[in-house]
PDB file of C-alpha atoms in Angstrom:
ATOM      1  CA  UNK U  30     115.627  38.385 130.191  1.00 88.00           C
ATOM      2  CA  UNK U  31     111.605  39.056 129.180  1.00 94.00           C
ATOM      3  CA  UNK U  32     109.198  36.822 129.365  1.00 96.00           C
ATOM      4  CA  UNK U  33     107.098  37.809 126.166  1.00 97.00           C
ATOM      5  CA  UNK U  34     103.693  36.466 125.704  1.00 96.00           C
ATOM      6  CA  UNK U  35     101.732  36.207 121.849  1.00 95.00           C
ATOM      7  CA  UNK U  36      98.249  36.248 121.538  1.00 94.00           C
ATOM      8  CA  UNK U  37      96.195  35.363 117.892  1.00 90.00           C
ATOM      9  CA  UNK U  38      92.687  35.502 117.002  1.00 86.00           C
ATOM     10  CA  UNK U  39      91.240  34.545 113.736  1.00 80.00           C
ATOM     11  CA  UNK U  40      88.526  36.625 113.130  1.00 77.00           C
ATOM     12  CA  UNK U  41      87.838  40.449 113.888  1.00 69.00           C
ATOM     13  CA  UNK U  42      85.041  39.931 116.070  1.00 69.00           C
ATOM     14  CA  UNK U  43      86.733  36.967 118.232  1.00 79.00           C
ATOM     15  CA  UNK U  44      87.756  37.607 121.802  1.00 84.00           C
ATOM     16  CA  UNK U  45      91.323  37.696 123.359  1.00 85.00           C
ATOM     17  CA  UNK U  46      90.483  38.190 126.786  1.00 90.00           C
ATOM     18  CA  UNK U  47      90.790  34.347 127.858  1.00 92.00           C
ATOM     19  CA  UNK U  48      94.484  34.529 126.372  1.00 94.00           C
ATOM     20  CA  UNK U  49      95.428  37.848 127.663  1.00 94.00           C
ATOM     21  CA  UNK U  50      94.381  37.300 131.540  1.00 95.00           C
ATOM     22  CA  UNK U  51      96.284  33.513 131.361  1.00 96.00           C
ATOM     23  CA  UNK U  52      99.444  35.563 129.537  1.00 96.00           C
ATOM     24  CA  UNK U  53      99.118  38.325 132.207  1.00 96.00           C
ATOM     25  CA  UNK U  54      98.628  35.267 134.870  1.00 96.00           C
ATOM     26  CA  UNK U  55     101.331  33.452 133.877  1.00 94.00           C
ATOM     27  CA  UNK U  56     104.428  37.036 133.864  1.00 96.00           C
ATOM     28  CA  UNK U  57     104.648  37.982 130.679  1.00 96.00           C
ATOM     29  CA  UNK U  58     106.297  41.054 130.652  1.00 95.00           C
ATOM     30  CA  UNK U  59     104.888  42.339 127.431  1.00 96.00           C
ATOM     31  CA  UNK U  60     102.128  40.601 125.406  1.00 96.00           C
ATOM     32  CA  UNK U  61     102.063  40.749 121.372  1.00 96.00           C
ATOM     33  CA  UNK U  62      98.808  40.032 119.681  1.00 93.00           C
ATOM     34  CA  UNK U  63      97.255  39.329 115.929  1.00 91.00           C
ATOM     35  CA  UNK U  64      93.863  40.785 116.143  1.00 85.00           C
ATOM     36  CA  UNK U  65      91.608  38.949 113.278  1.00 80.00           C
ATOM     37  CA  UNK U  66      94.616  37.165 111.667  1.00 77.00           C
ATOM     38  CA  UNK U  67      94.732  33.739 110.591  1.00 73.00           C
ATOM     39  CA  UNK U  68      97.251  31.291 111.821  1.00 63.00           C
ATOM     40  CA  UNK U  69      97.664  30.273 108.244  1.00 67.00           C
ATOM     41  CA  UNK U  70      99.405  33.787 107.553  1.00 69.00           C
ATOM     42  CA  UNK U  71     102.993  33.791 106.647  1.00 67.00           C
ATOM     43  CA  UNK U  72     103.457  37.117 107.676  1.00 78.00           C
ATOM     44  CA  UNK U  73     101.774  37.890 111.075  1.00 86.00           C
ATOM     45  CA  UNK U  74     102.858  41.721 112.058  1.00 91.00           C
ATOM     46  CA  UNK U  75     102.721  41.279 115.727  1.00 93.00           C
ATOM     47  CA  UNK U  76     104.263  38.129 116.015  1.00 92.00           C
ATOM     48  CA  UNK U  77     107.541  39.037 113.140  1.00 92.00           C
ATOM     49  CA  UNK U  78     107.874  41.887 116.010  1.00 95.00           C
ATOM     50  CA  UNK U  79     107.985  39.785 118.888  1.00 95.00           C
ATOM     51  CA  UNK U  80     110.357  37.205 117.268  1.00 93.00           C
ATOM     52  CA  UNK U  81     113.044  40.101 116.058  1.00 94.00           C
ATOM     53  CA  UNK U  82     112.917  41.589 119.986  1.00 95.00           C
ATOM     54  CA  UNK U  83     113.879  37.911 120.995  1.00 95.00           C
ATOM     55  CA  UNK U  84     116.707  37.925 122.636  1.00 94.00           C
ATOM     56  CA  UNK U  85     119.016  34.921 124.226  1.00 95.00           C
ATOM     57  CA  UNK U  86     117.466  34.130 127.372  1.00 93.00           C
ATOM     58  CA  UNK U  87     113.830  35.692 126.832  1.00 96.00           C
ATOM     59  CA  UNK U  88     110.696  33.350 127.081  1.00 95.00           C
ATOM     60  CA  UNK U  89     107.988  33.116 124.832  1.00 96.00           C
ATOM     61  CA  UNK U  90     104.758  31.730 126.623  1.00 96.00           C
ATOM     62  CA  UNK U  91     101.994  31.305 124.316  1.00 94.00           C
ATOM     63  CA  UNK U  92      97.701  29.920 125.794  1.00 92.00           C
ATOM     64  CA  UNK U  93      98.002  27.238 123.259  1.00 87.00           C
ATOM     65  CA  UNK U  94     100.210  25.560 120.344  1.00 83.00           C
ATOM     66  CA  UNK U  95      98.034  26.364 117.353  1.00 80.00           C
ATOM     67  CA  UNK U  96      98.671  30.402 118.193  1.00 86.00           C
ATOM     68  CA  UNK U  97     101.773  30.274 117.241  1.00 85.00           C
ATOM     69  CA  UNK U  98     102.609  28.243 114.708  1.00 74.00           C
ATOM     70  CA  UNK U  99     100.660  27.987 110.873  1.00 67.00           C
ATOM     71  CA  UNK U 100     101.292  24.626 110.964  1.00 72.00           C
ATOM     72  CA  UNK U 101     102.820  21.313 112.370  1.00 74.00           C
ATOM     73  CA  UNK U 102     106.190  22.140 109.988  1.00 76.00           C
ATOM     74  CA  UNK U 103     105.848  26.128 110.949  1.00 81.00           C
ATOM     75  CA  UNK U 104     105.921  25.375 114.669  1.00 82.00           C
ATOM     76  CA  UNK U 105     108.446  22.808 114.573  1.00 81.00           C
ATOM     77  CA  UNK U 106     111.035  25.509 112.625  1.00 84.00           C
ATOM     78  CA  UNK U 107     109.719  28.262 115.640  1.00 87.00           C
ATOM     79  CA  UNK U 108     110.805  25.894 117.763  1.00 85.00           C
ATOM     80  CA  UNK U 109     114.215  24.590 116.452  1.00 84.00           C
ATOM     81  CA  UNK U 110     114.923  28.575 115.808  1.00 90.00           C
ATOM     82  CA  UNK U 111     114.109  28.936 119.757  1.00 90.00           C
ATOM     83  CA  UNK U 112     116.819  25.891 121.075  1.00 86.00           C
ATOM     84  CA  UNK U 113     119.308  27.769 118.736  1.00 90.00           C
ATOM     85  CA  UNK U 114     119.058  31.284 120.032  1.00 93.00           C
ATOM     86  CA  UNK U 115     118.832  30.283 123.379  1.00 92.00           C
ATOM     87  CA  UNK U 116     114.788  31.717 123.799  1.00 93.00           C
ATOM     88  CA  UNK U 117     112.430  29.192 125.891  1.00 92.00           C
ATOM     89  CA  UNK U 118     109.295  28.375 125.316  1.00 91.00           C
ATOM     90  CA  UNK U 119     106.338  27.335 127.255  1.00 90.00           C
ATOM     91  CA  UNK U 120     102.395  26.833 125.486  1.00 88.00           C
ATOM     92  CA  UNK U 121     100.151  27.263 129.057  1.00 90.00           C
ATOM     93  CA  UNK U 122      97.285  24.589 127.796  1.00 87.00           C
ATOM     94  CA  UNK U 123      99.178  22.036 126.716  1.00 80.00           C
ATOM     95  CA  UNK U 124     101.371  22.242 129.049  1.00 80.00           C
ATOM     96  CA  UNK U 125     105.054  22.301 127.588  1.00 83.00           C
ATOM     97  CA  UNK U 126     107.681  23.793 128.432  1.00 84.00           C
ATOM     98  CA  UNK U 127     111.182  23.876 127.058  1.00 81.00           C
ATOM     99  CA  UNK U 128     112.823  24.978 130.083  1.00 74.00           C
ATOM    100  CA  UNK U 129     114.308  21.666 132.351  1.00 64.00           C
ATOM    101  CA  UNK U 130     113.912  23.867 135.053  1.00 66.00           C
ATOM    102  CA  UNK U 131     110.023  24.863 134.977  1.00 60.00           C
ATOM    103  CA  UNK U 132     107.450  22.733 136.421  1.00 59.00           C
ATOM    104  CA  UNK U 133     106.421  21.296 133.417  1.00 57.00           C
ATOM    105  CA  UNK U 134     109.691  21.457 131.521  1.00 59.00           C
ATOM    106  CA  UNK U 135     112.250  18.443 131.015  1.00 66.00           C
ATOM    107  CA  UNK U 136     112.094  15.004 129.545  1.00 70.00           C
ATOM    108  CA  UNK U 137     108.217  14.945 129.098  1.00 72.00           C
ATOM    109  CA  UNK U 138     108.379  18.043 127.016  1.00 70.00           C
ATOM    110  CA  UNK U 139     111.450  17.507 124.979  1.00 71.00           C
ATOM    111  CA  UNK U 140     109.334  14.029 124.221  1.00 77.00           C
ATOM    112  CA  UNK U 141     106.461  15.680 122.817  1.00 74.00           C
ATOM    113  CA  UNK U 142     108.474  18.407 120.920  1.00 70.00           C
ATOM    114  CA  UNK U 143     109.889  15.082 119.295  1.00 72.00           C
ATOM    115  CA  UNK U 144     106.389  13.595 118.850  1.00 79.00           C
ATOM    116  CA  UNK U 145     105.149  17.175 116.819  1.00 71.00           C
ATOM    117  CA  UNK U 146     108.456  16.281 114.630  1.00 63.00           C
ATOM    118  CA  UNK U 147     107.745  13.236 113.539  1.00 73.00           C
ATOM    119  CA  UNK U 148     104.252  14.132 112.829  1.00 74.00           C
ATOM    120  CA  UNK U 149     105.847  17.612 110.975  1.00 64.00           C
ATOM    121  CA  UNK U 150     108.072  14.769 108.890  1.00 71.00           C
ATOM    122  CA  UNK U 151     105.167  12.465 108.033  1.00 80.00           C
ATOM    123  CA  UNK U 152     102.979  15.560 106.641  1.00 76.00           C
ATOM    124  CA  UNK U 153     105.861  16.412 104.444  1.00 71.00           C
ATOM    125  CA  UNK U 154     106.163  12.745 103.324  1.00 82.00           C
ATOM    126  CA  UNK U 155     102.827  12.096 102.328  1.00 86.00           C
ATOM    127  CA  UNK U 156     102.166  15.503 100.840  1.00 83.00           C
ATOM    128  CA  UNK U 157     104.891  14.563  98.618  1.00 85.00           C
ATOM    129  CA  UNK U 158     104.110  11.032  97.778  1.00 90.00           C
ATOM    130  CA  UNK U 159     100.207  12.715  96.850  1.00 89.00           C
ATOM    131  CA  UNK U 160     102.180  15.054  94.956  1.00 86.00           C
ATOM    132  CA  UNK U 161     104.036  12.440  92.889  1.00 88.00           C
ATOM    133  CA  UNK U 162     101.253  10.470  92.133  1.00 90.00           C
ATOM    134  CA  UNK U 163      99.143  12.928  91.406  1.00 87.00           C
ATOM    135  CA  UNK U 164     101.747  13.887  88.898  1.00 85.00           C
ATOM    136  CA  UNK U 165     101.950  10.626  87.647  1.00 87.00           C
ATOM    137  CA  UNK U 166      98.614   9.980  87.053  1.00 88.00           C
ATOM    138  CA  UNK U 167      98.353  13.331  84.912  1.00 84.00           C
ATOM    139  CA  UNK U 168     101.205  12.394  82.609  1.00 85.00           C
ATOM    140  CA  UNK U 169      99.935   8.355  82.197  1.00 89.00           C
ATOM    141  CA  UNK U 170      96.720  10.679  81.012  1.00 88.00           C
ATOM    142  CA  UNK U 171      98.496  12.763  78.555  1.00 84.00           C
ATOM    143  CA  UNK U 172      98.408  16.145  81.130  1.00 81.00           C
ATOM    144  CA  UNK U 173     101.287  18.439  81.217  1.00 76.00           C
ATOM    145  CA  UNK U 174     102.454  19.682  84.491  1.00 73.00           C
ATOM    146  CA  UNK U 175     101.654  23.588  85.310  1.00 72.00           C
ATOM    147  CA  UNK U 176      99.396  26.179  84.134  1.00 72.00           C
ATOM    148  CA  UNK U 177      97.790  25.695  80.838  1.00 74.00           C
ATOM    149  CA  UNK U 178      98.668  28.038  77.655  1.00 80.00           C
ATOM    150  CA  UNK U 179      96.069  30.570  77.347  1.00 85.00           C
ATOM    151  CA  UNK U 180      95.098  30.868  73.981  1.00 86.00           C
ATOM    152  CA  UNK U 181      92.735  33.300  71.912  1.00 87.00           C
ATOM    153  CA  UNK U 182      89.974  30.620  71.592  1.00 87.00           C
ATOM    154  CA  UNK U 183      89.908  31.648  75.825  1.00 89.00           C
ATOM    155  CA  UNK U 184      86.538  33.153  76.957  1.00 90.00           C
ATOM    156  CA  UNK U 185      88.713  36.091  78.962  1.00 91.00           C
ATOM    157  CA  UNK U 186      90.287  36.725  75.926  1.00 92.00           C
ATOM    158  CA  UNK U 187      87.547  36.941  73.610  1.00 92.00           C
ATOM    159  CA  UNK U 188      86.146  39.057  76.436  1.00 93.00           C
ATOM    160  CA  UNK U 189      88.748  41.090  76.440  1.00 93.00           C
ATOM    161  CA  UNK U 190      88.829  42.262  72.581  1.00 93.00           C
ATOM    162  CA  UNK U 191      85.121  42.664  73.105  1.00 93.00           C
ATOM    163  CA  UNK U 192      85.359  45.343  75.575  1.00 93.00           C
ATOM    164  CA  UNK U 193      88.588  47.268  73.977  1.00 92.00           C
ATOM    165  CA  UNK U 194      86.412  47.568  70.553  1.00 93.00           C
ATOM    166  CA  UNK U 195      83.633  49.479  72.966  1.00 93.00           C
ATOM    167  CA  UNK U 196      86.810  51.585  73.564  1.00 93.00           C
ATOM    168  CA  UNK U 197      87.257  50.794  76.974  1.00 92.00           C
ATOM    169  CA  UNK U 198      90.774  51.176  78.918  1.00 91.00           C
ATOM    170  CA  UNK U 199      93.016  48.169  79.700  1.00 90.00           C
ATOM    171  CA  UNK U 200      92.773  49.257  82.991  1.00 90.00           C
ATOM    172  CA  UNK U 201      89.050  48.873  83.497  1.00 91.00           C
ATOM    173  CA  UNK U 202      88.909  46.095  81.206  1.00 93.00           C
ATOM    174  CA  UNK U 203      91.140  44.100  83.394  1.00 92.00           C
ATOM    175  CA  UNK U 204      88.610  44.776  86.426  1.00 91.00           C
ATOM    176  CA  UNK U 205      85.521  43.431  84.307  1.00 93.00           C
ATOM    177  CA  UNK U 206      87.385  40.494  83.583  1.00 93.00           C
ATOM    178  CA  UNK U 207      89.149  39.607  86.976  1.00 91.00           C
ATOM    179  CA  UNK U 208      93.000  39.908  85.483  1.00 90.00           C
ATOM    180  CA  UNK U 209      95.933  42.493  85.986  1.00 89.00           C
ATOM    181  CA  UNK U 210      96.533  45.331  83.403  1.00 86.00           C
ATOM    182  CA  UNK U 211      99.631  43.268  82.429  1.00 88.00           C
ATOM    183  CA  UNK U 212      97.529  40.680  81.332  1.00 91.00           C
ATOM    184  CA  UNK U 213      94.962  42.344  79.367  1.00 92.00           C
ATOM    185  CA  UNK U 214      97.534  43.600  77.207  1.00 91.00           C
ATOM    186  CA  UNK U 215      98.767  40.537  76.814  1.00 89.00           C
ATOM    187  CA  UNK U 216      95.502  39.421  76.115  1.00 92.00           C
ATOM    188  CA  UNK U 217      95.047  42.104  73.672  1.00 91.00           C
ATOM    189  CA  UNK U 218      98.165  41.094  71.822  1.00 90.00           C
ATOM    190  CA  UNK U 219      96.600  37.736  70.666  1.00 88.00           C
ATOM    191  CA  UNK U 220      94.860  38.005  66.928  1.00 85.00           C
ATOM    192  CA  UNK U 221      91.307  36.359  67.296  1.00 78.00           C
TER     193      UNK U 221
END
């Protein structure tokens, strides 16, 4: 059974050193850490490692909450993944722990692992209700939902036939414009 710490940092030139000398403090056995990565990242290299080494029994210890999870939601499905597979968990600063037998483990921590829930379920509640009214109040203005129809009356477009008849490639036409070589052709498909 490891003890596994995971460190995160933002921005390149931030500091880990106050999160690596409280992992080291607090056992970890081996400490994983996202140098200049944002905690809104879906994919965060060091951490996927650390979670597919997880094993039953192993404990991740983390120096705060928001290192490890993206978001209220994101931390909340870390931490229902955890109680299944058996892994504990314990954040050193705000003192939680998901083990009843550490020090700061038990009914206190189970509470506020309940509290982050029903925080997690009221952001996903009102984000949809904005949702729906936002898409209400588009259609009650005569707005279709998703991405308007680009047409050859667009400025990209127009753009786009301009720099083909200087006989430039698709290729670099689609880097003076800001759009994929895909869409340039498309682009240069439309009659003007």
């Amino acid at each position: 059974m490891a003890r596994l710490g995971y460190a995160r940092v933002s921005l390149a030139d931030q500091n880990t050193d106050l999160q690596l000398r409280e992992l080291e403090a607090a056992g970890c056995d081996r400490i994983y850490m996202d140098h200049g990565v944002s905690g809104t990242r879906i994919r965060r290299p060091e951490l996927d490692r650390m979670l597919d080494r997880l094993g039953r029994g192993d404990e991740v210890v983390v120096w705060k909450l928001d290192r490890l999870g993206r978001n209220t939601r994101h931390l909340l499905e870390l931490l229902d993944d955890f109680k299944f597979r058996g892994i504990k968990f314990r954040s050193l600063r705000d003192g939680i722990a998901t083990d009843s037998e550490s020090e700061i483990g038990g009914a206190i921590a189970q509470a506020m692992v309940t509290i982050i829930s029903a925080f997690a379920q009221l952001e996903r509640d009102q984000l949809s209700e904005r949702t729906r009214a936002g898409m209400a109040a588009a259609a009650a203005a005569g707005r279709r939902e998703g991405r308007r129809e680009v047409t050859a009356d667009h400025e990209k477009v127009q753009r786009a036939h301009e720099l083909k008849e200087r006989g430039l490639k698709p290729v670099d036409i689609g880097k003076i414009i800001g759009a994929s070589r895909a869409t340039v052709y498309r682009y240069l498909g439309m009659e003007l």
